[in-house]
Amino acid sequence: MHLAILMTNTDESAFAQRHPKDGEKFTSLIQMARPDWRTTVFAVKDGEFPQDLFDFDGAMITGSPASVRSGAPWVSQLLELIRGAHARHFPLFGACFGHQAIALALGGRLDGNPAGWVHGLTRNQLLYRPDWAAPLPENVKLYGSHRECVSALPGGAIPLSESNGMNTGFTLGRHIFTTQHHPEMSHDFILALSLEMRDELGPAAHARALNSLAERSDQHAFAESLARFFEQSAR
């Protein structure tokens, strides 16, 4: 398969330059399960969009420190692209910002997290198991970092997972799959990010994050499920 990666990460800091970019991270994630699949990265945060998204077999929308509610022109263009893809049942996967963008584009609602930052290793209760999600455990461990959440799902969406009463993923038809979290992040990267964000998180949230990171995410199981999602969507 050949997947488009719609890269929304606006972080151009010195920290970001020292680590793999999101295009590389998401390519590594899907190739963890399907080494022969190809990707093409589009920096949509810079206004770089595919000439024809439907030339691809599916697309992945990345995370970002930007807000889907910002009203930025590139965000508005992305939301319109999502609506067009949904109308054609084109396979879409969204992570964090991507999860929120798909929800908002299709009629859902976003709000700030009631308790502020969610950062570190998160535990997510699986609420629904499509056939392609067979590799996932009942409680899915994923790295997360966000201050906003999807507070209302789009019409027809099925909640896939929740954590502490908040939705952390949904499906819609056979062609949409989202997670509020960051399956593309490695353990080393989330540790480095936690140190970088220490002041922004504050002492309590930073301490909780480090404590949570004594365990590792279910990245390989998630990668296999993601590959199976794209395979069944293409049938």
Tab-separated table of C-alpha atoms in Angstrom:
chain	number	residue	atom	x	y	z
A	1	MET	CA	0.000	0.000	0.000
A	2	HIS	CA	0.945	3.630	-0.494
A	3	LEU	CA	-0.270	5.958	2.279
A	4	ALA	CA	-0.275	9.746	2.481
A	5	ILE	CA	0.945	11.242	5.763
A	6	LEU	CA	-0.720	14.606	6.406
A	7	MET	CA	1.824	16.204	8.739
A	8	THR	CA	0.298	18.807	11.055
A	9	ASN	CA	3.084	19.207	13.638
A	10	THR	CA	3.984	22.915	13.841
A	11	ASP	CA	6.896	22.446	16.274
A	12	GLU	CA	10.084	23.764	14.626
A	13	SER	CA	12.007	24.198	17.892
A	14	ALA	CA	15.586	23.112	18.505
A	15	PHE	CA	14.154	20.122	20.379
A	16	ALA	CA	12.145	19.092	17.300
A	17	GLN	CA	15.232	19.359	15.089
A	18	ARG	CA	17.077	16.882	17.310
A	19	HIS	CA	14.469	14.145	16.847
A	20	PRO	CA	12.822	12.327	13.926
A	21	LYS	CA	10.020	14.330	12.292
A	22	ASP	CA	6.461	13.004	12.351
A	23	GLY	CA	6.620	11.796	8.770
A	24	GLU	CA	9.451	9.474	9.768
A	25	LYS	CA	7.713	8.418	12.977
A	26	PHE	CA	4.453	7.446	11.255
A	27	THR	CA	6.329	5.690	8.456
A	28	SER	CA	8.222	3.654	11.064
A	29	LEU	CA	4.949	2.859	12.837
A	30	ILE	CA	3.209	1.378	9.809
A	31	GLN	CA	6.375	-0.325	8.533
A	32	MET	CA	6.722	-1.971	11.947
A	33	ALA	CA	3.792	-4.122	10.780
A	34	ARG	CA	4.118	-3.897	6.953
A	35	PRO	CA	7.759	-3.229	5.998
A	36	ASP	CA	6.995	-3.052	2.274
A	37	TRP	CA	4.343	-0.306	2.473
A	38	ARG	CA	5.264	3.152	1.150
A	39	THR	CA	4.429	6.618	2.447
A	40	THR	CA	4.546	10.153	1.083
A	41	VAL	CA	4.616	13.044	3.547
A	42	PHE	CA	2.745	16.322	2.998
A	43	ALA	CA	3.459	19.224	5.376
A	44	VAL	CA	-0.142	20.404	5.453
A	45	LYS	CA	0.751	22.756	8.329
A	46	ASP	CA	2.748	24.689	5.691
A	47	GLY	CA	-0.106	24.537	3.170
A	48	GLU	CA	1.368	21.549	1.304
A	49	PHE	CA	-1.558	19.289	0.385
A	50	PRO	CA	-1.765	16.298	-1.993
A	51	GLN	CA	-2.755	17.263	-5.514
A	52	ASP	CA	-5.139	14.297	-5.432
A	53	LEU	CA	-5.514	12.474	-2.106
A	54	PHE	CA	-7.420	9.692	-3.843
A	55	ASP	CA	-4.289	8.597	-5.710
A	56	PHE	CA	-3.307	6.988	-2.370
A	57	ASP	CA	-4.646	3.887	-0.598
A	58	GLY	CA	-5.286	5.811	2.628
A	59	ALA	CA	-4.018	8.669	4.772
A	60	MET	CA	-2.732	9.242	8.291
A	61	ILE	CA	-3.190	12.625	10.003
A	62	THR	CA	-0.544	13.339	12.638
A	63	GLY	CA	-0.523	15.121	15.989
A	64	SER	CA	0.379	18.763	16.564
A	65	PRO	CA	0.756	21.364	19.304
A	66	ALA	CA	-1.599	23.511	17.188
A	67	SER	CA	-5.301	23.560	18.051
A	68	VAL	CA	-7.912	22.279	15.630
A	69	ARG	CA	-10.035	25.194	16.874
A	70	SER	CA	-7.442	27.800	15.832
A	71	GLY	CA	-9.183	28.830	12.618
A	72	ALA	CA	-5.838	28.805	10.760
A	73	PRO	CA	-6.303	28.614	6.958
A	74	TRP	CA	-4.420	25.320	6.684
A	75	VAL	CA	-6.630	23.794	9.404
A	76	SER	CA	-9.776	24.894	7.563
A	77	GLN	CA	-8.410	23.352	4.353
A	78	LEU	CA	-7.638	20.113	6.188
A	79	LEU	CA	-11.158	19.929	7.654
A	80	GLU	CA	-12.592	20.362	4.159
A	81	LEU	CA	-10.296	17.602	2.855
A	82	ILE	CA	-11.513	15.291	5.640
A	83	ARG	CA	-15.148	15.955	4.720
A	84	GLY	CA	-14.407	15.162	1.074
A	85	ALA	CA	-12.560	11.969	2.009
A	86	HIS	CA	-15.405	10.855	4.263
A	87	ALA	CA	-17.934	11.420	1.471
A	88	ARG	CA	-15.972	8.968	-0.687
A	89	HIS	CA	-15.341	6.485	2.171
A	90	PHE	CA	-11.602	7.047	1.780
A	91	PRO	CA	-9.553	5.340	4.557
A	92	LEU	CA	-8.392	7.848	7.185
A	93	PHE	CA	-6.497	7.383	10.432
A	94	GLY	CA	-6.072	10.291	12.835
A	95	ALA	CA	-3.827	10.541	15.913
A	96	CYS	CA	-4.246	13.278	18.569
A	97	PHE	CA	-4.687	16.437	16.436
A	98	GLY	CA	-5.804	14.097	13.627
A	99	HIS	CA	-8.395	12.468	15.900
A	100	GLN	CA	-9.736	15.870	16.895
A	101	ALA	CA	-9.694	17.218	13.322
A	102	ILE	CA	-11.714	14.275	12.002
A	103	ALA	CA	-14.207	14.632	14.848
A	104	LEU	CA	-14.687	18.376	14.337
A	105	ALA	CA	-14.822	18.147	10.530
A	106	LEU	CA	-17.631	15.586	10.679
A	107	GLY	CA	-19.809	17.335	13.263
A	108	GLY	CA	-18.258	16.439	16.626
A	109	ARG	CA	-17.217	18.867	19.361
A	110	LEU	CA	-13.930	19.666	21.121
A	111	ASP	CA	-13.280	21.061	24.590
A	112	GLY	CA	-10.353	21.562	26.926
A	113	ASN	CA	-9.417	18.590	29.080
A	114	PRO	CA	-11.272	18.959	32.406
A	115	ALA	CA	-8.106	18.188	34.407
A	116	GLY	CA	-5.609	19.990	32.166
A	117	TRP	CA	-2.624	18.174	30.675
A	118	VAL	CA	-2.739	14.462	29.902
A	119	HIS	CA	0.875	13.441	29.374
A	120	GLY	CA	2.787	10.171	29.655
A	121	LEU	CA	1.595	6.596	29.373
A	122	THR	CA	-2.197	6.371	29.207
A	123	ARG	CA	-4.438	3.370	29.817
A	124	ASN	CA	-7.424	3.031	27.512
A	125	GLN	CA	-10.347	0.678	27.984
A	126	LEU	CA	-11.352	-0.875	24.664
A	127	LEU	CA	-15.105	-0.377	24.206
A	128	TYR	CA	-15.505	-1.913	20.758
A	129	ARG	CA	-13.425	-4.442	18.840
A	130	PRO	CA	-13.710	-4.496	15.044
A	131	ASP	CA	-12.084	-7.524	13.423
A	132	TRP	CA	-9.010	-5.467	12.544
A	133	ALA	CA	-8.485	-4.553	16.215
A	134	ALA	CA	-7.979	-8.196	17.255
A	135	PRO	CA	-4.293	-7.643	18.232
A	136	LEU	CA	-5.187	-4.960	20.814
A	137	PRO	CA	-5.460	-5.865	24.515
A	138	GLU	CA	-8.583	-4.925	26.496
A	139	ASN	CA	-6.602	-2.141	28.155
A	140	VAL	CA	-4.451	-0.430	25.559
A	141	LYS	CA	-1.355	1.430	26.750
A	142	LEU	CA	-0.390	4.410	24.557
A	143	TYR	CA	1.740	7.511	25.035
A	144	GLY	CA	-0.307	10.696	25.154
A	145	SER	CA	0.194	14.449	25.323
A	146	HIS	CA	-2.811	16.746	24.962
A	147	ARG	CA	-4.822	19.562	26.555
A	148	GLU	CA	-7.974	19.227	24.427
A	149	CYS	CA	-10.393	16.349	23.955
A	150	VAL	CA	-13.300	15.237	21.790
A	151	SER	CA	-16.360	15.904	23.949
A	152	ALA	CA	-18.984	14.826	21.378
A	153	LEU	CA	-18.527	12.320	18.564
A	154	PRO	CA	-19.704	12.824	14.977
A	155	GLY	CA	-23.030	11.283	14.048
A	156	GLY	CA	-22.713	7.560	13.331
A	157	ALA	CA	-19.336	7.230	15.070
A	158	ILE	CA	-18.739	4.287	17.420
A	159	PRO	CA	-16.613	4.918	20.543
A	160	LEU	CA	-13.538	2.708	20.352
A	161	SER	CA	-11.837	3.500	23.659
A	162	GLU	CA	-11.991	5.697	26.738
A	163	SER	CA	-9.693	6.770	29.560
A	164	ASN	CA	-10.837	8.403	32.800
A	165	GLY	CA	-14.273	8.990	31.317
A	166	MET	CA	-12.947	10.740	28.177
A	167	ASN	CA	-13.238	9.418	24.639
A	168	THR	CA	-9.827	8.411	23.311
A	169	GLY	CA	-10.747	6.951	19.930
A	170	PHE	CA	-13.594	6.158	17.570
A	171	THR	CA	-14.456	4.473	14.315
A	172	LEU	CA	-16.900	5.533	11.619
A	173	GLY	CA	-17.936	3.061	8.962
A	174	ARG	CA	-15.079	0.896	7.706
A	175	HIS	CA	-12.988	3.884	6.644
A	176	ILE	CA	-12.245	5.988	9.745
A	177	PHE	CA	-10.143	5.069	12.794
A	178	THR	CA	-8.819	7.529	15.373
A	179	THR	CA	-6.905	7.688	18.630
A	180	GLN	CA	-6.423	10.647	20.939
A	181	HIS	CA	-2.896	9.415	21.635
A	182	HIS	CA	0.492	9.031	19.952
A	183	PRO	CA	1.184	5.455	18.789
A	184	GLU	CA	4.049	6.804	16.670
A	185	MET	CA	6.102	7.917	19.682
A	186	SER	CA	8.947	5.740	20.916
A	187	HIS	CA	9.658	5.319	24.622
A	188	ASP	CA	12.877	7.331	24.295
A	189	PHE	CA	11.039	10.158	22.564
A	190	ILE	CA	8.237	10.493	25.140
A	191	LEU	CA	10.877	10.539	27.896
A	192	ALA	CA	12.771	13.316	26.099
A	193	LEU	CA	9.541	15.214	25.443
A	194	SER	CA	8.557	14.963	29.095
A	195	LEU	CA	11.853	16.564	30.095
A	196	GLU	CA	11.451	19.279	27.433
A	197	MET	CA	7.919	20.077	28.658
A	198	ARG	CA	8.756	19.958	32.355
A	199	ASP	CA	7.996	23.641	33.006
A	200	GLU	CA	4.893	23.664	30.788
A	201	LEU	CA	3.451	20.579	32.483
A	202	GLY	CA	4.164	21.773	36.011
A	203	PRO	CA	5.665	19.693	38.838
A	204	ALA	CA	2.649	17.461	39.549
A	205	ALA	CA	1.875	16.518	35.919
A	206	HIS	CA	5.569	16.024	35.174
A	207	ALA	CA	5.975	13.687	38.142
A	208	ARG	CA	2.882	11.699	37.104
A	209	ALA	CA	4.256	11.409	33.567
A	210	LEU	CA	7.624	10.068	34.699
A	211	ASN	CA	5.963	7.595	37.046
A	212	SER	CA	3.700	6.328	34.259
A	213	LEU	CA	6.671	5.808	31.939
A	214	ALA	CA	8.003	2.980	34.065
A	215	GLU	CA	5.921	0.884	31.615
A	216	ARG	CA	5.919	0.879	27.819
A	217	SER	CA	3.169	1.295	25.268
A	218	ASP	CA	1.450	-1.390	23.171
A	219	GLN	CA	3.027	0.072	20.044
A	220	HIS	CA	3.550	-3.166	18.105
A	221	ALA	CA	-0.016	-4.389	18.684
A	222	PHE	CA	-1.315	-0.977	17.643
A	223	ALA	CA	0.805	-0.968	14.467
A	224	GLU	CA	-0.570	-4.381	13.458
A	225	SER	CA	-4.143	-3.242	14.087
A	226	LEU	CA	-3.550	-0.069	12.061
A	227	ALA	CA	-2.243	-2.094	9.122
A	228	ARG	CA	-5.261	-4.420	9.301
A	229	PHE	CA	-7.559	-1.370	9.389
A	230	PHE	CA	-6.135	-0.085	6.086
A	231	GLU	CA	-6.252	-3.566	4.549
A	232	GLN	CA	-9.945	-4.096	5.339
A	233	SER	CA	-10.816	-0.526	4.284
A	234	ALA	CA	-9.351	-1.143	0.845
A	235	ARG	CA	-11.486	-4.200	0.154
